[in-house]
Coordinates of C-alpha atoms in Angstrom, one line a residue:
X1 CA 43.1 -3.3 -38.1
X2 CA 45.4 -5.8 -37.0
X3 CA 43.4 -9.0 -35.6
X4 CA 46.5 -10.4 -33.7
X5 CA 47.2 -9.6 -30.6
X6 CA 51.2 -8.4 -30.6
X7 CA 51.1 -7.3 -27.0
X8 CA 53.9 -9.8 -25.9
X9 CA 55.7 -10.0 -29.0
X10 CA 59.2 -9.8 -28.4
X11 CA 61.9 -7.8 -29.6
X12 CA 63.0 -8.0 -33.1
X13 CA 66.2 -9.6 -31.7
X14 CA 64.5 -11.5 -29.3
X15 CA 64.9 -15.5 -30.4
X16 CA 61.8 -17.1 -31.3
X17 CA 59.2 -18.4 -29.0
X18 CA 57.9 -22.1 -29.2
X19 CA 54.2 -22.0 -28.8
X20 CA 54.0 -26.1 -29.1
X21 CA 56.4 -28.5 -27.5
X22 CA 55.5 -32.2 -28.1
X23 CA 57.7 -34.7 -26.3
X24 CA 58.0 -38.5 -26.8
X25 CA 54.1 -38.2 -28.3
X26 CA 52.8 -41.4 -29.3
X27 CA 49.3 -41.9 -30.2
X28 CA 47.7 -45.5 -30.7
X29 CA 44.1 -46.9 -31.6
X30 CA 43.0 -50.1 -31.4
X31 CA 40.9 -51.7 -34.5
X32 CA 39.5 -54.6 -34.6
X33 CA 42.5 -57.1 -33.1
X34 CA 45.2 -55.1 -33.8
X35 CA 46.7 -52.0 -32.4
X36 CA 47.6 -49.0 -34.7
X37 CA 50.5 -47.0 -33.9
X38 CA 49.5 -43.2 -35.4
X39 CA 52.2 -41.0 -34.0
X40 CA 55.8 -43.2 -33.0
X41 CA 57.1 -40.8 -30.5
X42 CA 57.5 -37.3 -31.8
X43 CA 59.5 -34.7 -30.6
X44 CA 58.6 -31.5 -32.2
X45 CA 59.4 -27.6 -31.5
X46 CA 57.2 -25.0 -33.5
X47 CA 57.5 -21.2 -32.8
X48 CA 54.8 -18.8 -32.3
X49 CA 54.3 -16.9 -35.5
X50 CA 55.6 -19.8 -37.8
X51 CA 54.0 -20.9 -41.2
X52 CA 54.0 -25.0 -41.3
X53 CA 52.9 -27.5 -43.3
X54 CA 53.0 -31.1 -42.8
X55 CA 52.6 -33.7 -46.0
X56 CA 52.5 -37.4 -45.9
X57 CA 50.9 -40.3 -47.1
X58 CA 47.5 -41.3 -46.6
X59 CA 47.4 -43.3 -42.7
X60 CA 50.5 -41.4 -42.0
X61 CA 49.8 -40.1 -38.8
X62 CA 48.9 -36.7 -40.4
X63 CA 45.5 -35.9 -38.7
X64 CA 46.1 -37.5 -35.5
X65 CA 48.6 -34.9 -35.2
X66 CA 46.6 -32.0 -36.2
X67 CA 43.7 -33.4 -33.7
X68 CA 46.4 -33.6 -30.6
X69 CA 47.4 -29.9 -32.0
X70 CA 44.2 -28.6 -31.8
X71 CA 43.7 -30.0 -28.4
X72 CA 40.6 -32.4 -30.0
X73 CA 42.6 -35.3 -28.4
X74 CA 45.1 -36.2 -26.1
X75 CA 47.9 -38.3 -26.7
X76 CA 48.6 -41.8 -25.3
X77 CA 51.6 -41.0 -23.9
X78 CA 54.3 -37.9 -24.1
X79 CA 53.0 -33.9 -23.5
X80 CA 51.8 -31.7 -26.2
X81 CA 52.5 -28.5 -24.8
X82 CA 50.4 -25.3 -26.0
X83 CA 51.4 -22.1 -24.8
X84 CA 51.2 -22.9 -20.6
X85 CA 48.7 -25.9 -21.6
X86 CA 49.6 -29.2 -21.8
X87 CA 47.2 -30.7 -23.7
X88 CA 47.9 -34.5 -22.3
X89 CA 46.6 -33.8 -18.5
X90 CA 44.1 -30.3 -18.9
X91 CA 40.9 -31.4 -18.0
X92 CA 38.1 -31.0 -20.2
X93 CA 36.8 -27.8 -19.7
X94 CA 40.4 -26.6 -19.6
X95 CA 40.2 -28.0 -23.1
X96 CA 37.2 -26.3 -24.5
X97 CA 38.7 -23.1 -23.3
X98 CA 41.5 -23.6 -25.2
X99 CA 39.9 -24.6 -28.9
X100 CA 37.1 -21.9 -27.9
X101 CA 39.9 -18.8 -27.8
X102 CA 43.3 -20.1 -28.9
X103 CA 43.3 -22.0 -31.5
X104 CA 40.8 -21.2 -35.0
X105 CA 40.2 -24.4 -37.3
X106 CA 39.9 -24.5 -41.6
X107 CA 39.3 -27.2 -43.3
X108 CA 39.3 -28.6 -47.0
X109 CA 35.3 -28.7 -46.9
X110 CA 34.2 -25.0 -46.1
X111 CA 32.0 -26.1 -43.4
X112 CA 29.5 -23.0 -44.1
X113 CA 25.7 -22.8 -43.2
X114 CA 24.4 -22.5 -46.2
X115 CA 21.1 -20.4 -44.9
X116 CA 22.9 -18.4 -43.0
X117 CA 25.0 -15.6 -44.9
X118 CA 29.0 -14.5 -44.7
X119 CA 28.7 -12.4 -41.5
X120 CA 26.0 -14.5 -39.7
X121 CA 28.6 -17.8 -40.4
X122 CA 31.6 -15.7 -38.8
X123 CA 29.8 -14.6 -36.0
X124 CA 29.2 -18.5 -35.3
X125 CA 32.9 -18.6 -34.1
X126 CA 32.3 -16.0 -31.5
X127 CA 29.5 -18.3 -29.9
X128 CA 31.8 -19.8 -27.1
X129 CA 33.1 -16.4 -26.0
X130 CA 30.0 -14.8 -24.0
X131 CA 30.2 -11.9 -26.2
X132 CA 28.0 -8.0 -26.2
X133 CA 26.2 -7.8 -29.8
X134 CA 27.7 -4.8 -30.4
X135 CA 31.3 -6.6 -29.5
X136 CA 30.4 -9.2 -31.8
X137 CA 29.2 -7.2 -34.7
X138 CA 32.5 -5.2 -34.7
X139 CA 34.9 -8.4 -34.7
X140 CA 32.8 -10.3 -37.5
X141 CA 33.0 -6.6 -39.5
X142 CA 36.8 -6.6 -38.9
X143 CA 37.1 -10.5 -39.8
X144 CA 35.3 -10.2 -43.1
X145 CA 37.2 -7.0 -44.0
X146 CA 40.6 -8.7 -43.2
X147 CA 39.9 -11.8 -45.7
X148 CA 38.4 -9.3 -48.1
X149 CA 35.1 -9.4 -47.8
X150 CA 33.8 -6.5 -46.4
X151 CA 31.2 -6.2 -49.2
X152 CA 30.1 -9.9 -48.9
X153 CA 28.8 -9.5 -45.3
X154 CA 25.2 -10.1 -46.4
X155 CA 25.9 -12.9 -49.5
X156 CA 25.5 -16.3 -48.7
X157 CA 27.4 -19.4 -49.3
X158 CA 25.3 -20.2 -52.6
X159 CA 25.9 -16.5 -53.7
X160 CA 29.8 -16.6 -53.5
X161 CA 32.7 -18.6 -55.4
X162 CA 34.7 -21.5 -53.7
X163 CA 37.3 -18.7 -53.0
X164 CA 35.2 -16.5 -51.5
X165 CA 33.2 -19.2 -49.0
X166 CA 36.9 -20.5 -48.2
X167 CA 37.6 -16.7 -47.4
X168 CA 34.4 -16.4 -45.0
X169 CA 35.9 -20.3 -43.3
X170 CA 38.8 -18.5 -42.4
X171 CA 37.1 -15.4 -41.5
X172 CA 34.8 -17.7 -38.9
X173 CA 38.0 -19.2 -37.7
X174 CA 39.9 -15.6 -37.0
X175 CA 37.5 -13.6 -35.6
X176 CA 38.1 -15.1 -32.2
X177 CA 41.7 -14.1 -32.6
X178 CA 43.4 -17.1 -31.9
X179 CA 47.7 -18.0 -31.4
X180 CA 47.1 -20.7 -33.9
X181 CA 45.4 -21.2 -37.3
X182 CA 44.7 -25.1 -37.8
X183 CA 44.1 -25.7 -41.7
X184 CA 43.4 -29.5 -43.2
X185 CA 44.1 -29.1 -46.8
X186 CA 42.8 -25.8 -47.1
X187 CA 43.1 -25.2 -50.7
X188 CA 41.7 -28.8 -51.8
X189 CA 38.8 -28.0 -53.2
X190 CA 40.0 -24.8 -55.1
X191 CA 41.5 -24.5 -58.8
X192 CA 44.9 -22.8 -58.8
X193 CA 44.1 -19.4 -58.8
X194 CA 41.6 -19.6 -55.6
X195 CA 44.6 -21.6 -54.0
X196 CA 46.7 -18.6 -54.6
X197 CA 44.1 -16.1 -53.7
X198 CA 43.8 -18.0 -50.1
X199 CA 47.4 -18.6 -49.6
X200 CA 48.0 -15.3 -50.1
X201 CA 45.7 -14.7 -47.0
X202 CA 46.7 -17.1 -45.2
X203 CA 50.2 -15.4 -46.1
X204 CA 49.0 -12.4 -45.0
X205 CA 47.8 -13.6 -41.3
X206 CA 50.6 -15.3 -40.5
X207 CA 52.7 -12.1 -41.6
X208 CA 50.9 -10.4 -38.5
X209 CA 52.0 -12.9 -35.9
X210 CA 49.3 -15.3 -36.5
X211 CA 51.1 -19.3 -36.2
X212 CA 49.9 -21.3 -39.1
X213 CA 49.9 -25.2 -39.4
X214 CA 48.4 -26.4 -42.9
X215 CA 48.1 -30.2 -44.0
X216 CA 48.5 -30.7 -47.3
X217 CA 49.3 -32.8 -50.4
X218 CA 50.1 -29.9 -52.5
X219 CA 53.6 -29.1 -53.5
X220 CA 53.4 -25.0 -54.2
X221 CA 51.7 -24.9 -50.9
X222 CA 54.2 -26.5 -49.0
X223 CA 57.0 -24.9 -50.8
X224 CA 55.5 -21.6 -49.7
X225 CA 56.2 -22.4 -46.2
X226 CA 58.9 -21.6 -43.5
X227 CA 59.3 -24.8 -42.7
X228 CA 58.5 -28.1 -43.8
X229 CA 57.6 -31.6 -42.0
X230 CA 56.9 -34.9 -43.5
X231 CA 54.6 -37.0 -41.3
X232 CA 55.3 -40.9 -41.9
X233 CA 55.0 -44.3 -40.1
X234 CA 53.9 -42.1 -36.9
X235 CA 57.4 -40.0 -37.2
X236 CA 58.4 -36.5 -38.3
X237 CA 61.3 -35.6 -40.8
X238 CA 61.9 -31.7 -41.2
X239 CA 62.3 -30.8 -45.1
X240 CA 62.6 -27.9 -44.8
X241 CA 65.1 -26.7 -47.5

């Protein structure tokens, strides 16, 4: 069962749609005496359905932009634009509805409950959405079979490989069925062949309309994606190749 919803795909000759428009975003902090310049006034474009990853240096600028993506901050000045959002002037509550049913977060520590097990940590994503039981049993069932788990619904974190419990993260972040998949170094923790085993469904998602944004310092994963963006000094270069 697909978990994205395709209802207003377009065409397959239709051009692609941008999901985010940033304009002119700059992002500073202030530490200490100084003032930190994280994001240098990016202009940046990516279309729904896309696989990105952005790479950088450490203090380049990388995870401010994947907070202001994932509408966990706002920007100092410019407009991030998600969908019909933009994230700069929403309120607050406008922004919890966002993260809560748009957008689905992974991140390089699996972020699992350990006493909980595989399906009771997915259905912890569906806590924001005022959900029936029965509603929620069916999407955590569908989540766990999509990653491959169907048969791991009752394991818990302890019981499964760093693969797997990686698997169940992503699980947790799609059973909402968001636009966009958020993922800070997602395969950091794994040996090669795990990476491969959750690129490949990550791959897979993204194949079925799903927009995918990945930090990473890994090479092979960045060379797997459509397109490629190097965040440095608070400014974006596209690599793609």
């Amino acid at each position: 069962m697909t978990m994205i919803d395709t209802t207003e795909d377009p065409s397959p000759d239709a051009a692609p749609r941008a999901l985010y428009r940033l304009r002119a975003v700059t992002r500073t902090y202030r530490q200490k005496d100084r003032v930190v310049k994280a994001l240098a006034g990016v202009d940046l474009d990516i279309d729904a359905g896309a696989f990105v990853t952005i790479q950088g240096p450490t203090g380049g600028g990388k995870s401010t932009l994947l907070q202001l993506l994932g509408a966990l901050d706002r920007p100092t000045a410019g407009s991030v634009v998600l969908g019909g959002t933009d994230i700069a002037k929403a309120t607050d509550a406008e922004l919890g509805r966002v993260r809560a049913t748009e957008i689905g977060f992974v991140f390089q520590g699996f972020n699992l409950i350990p006493t909980l097990t595989a399906g009771e940590n997915v259905d912890m994503g569906l806590e924001p959405l005022g959900l029936s039981k029965t509603d929620r049993r069916a999407r955590v069932a569908e989540a766990l079979a999509h990653v491959g788990l169907a048969d791991r619904a009752d394991h818990r974190p302890g019981e499964l490989s760093g693969g797997q419990q990686q698997r169940v993260a992503i699980a947790r972040a799609i059973v909402k069925r968001p636009r966009v998949l958020l993922a800070d170094e997602p395969t950091g923790n794994l040996d090669e062949s795990m990476r491969d085993e959750i690129l490949a469904v990550l791959e897979s998602l993204c194949a079925e309309g799903l927009t995918l944004i990945v930090v990473t310092h890994d090479s092979a994963v960045a060379r797997r994606a459509d397109r490629r963006l190097r965040l440095e000094r608070g400014t974006v270069r596209d690599i793609t190749r």
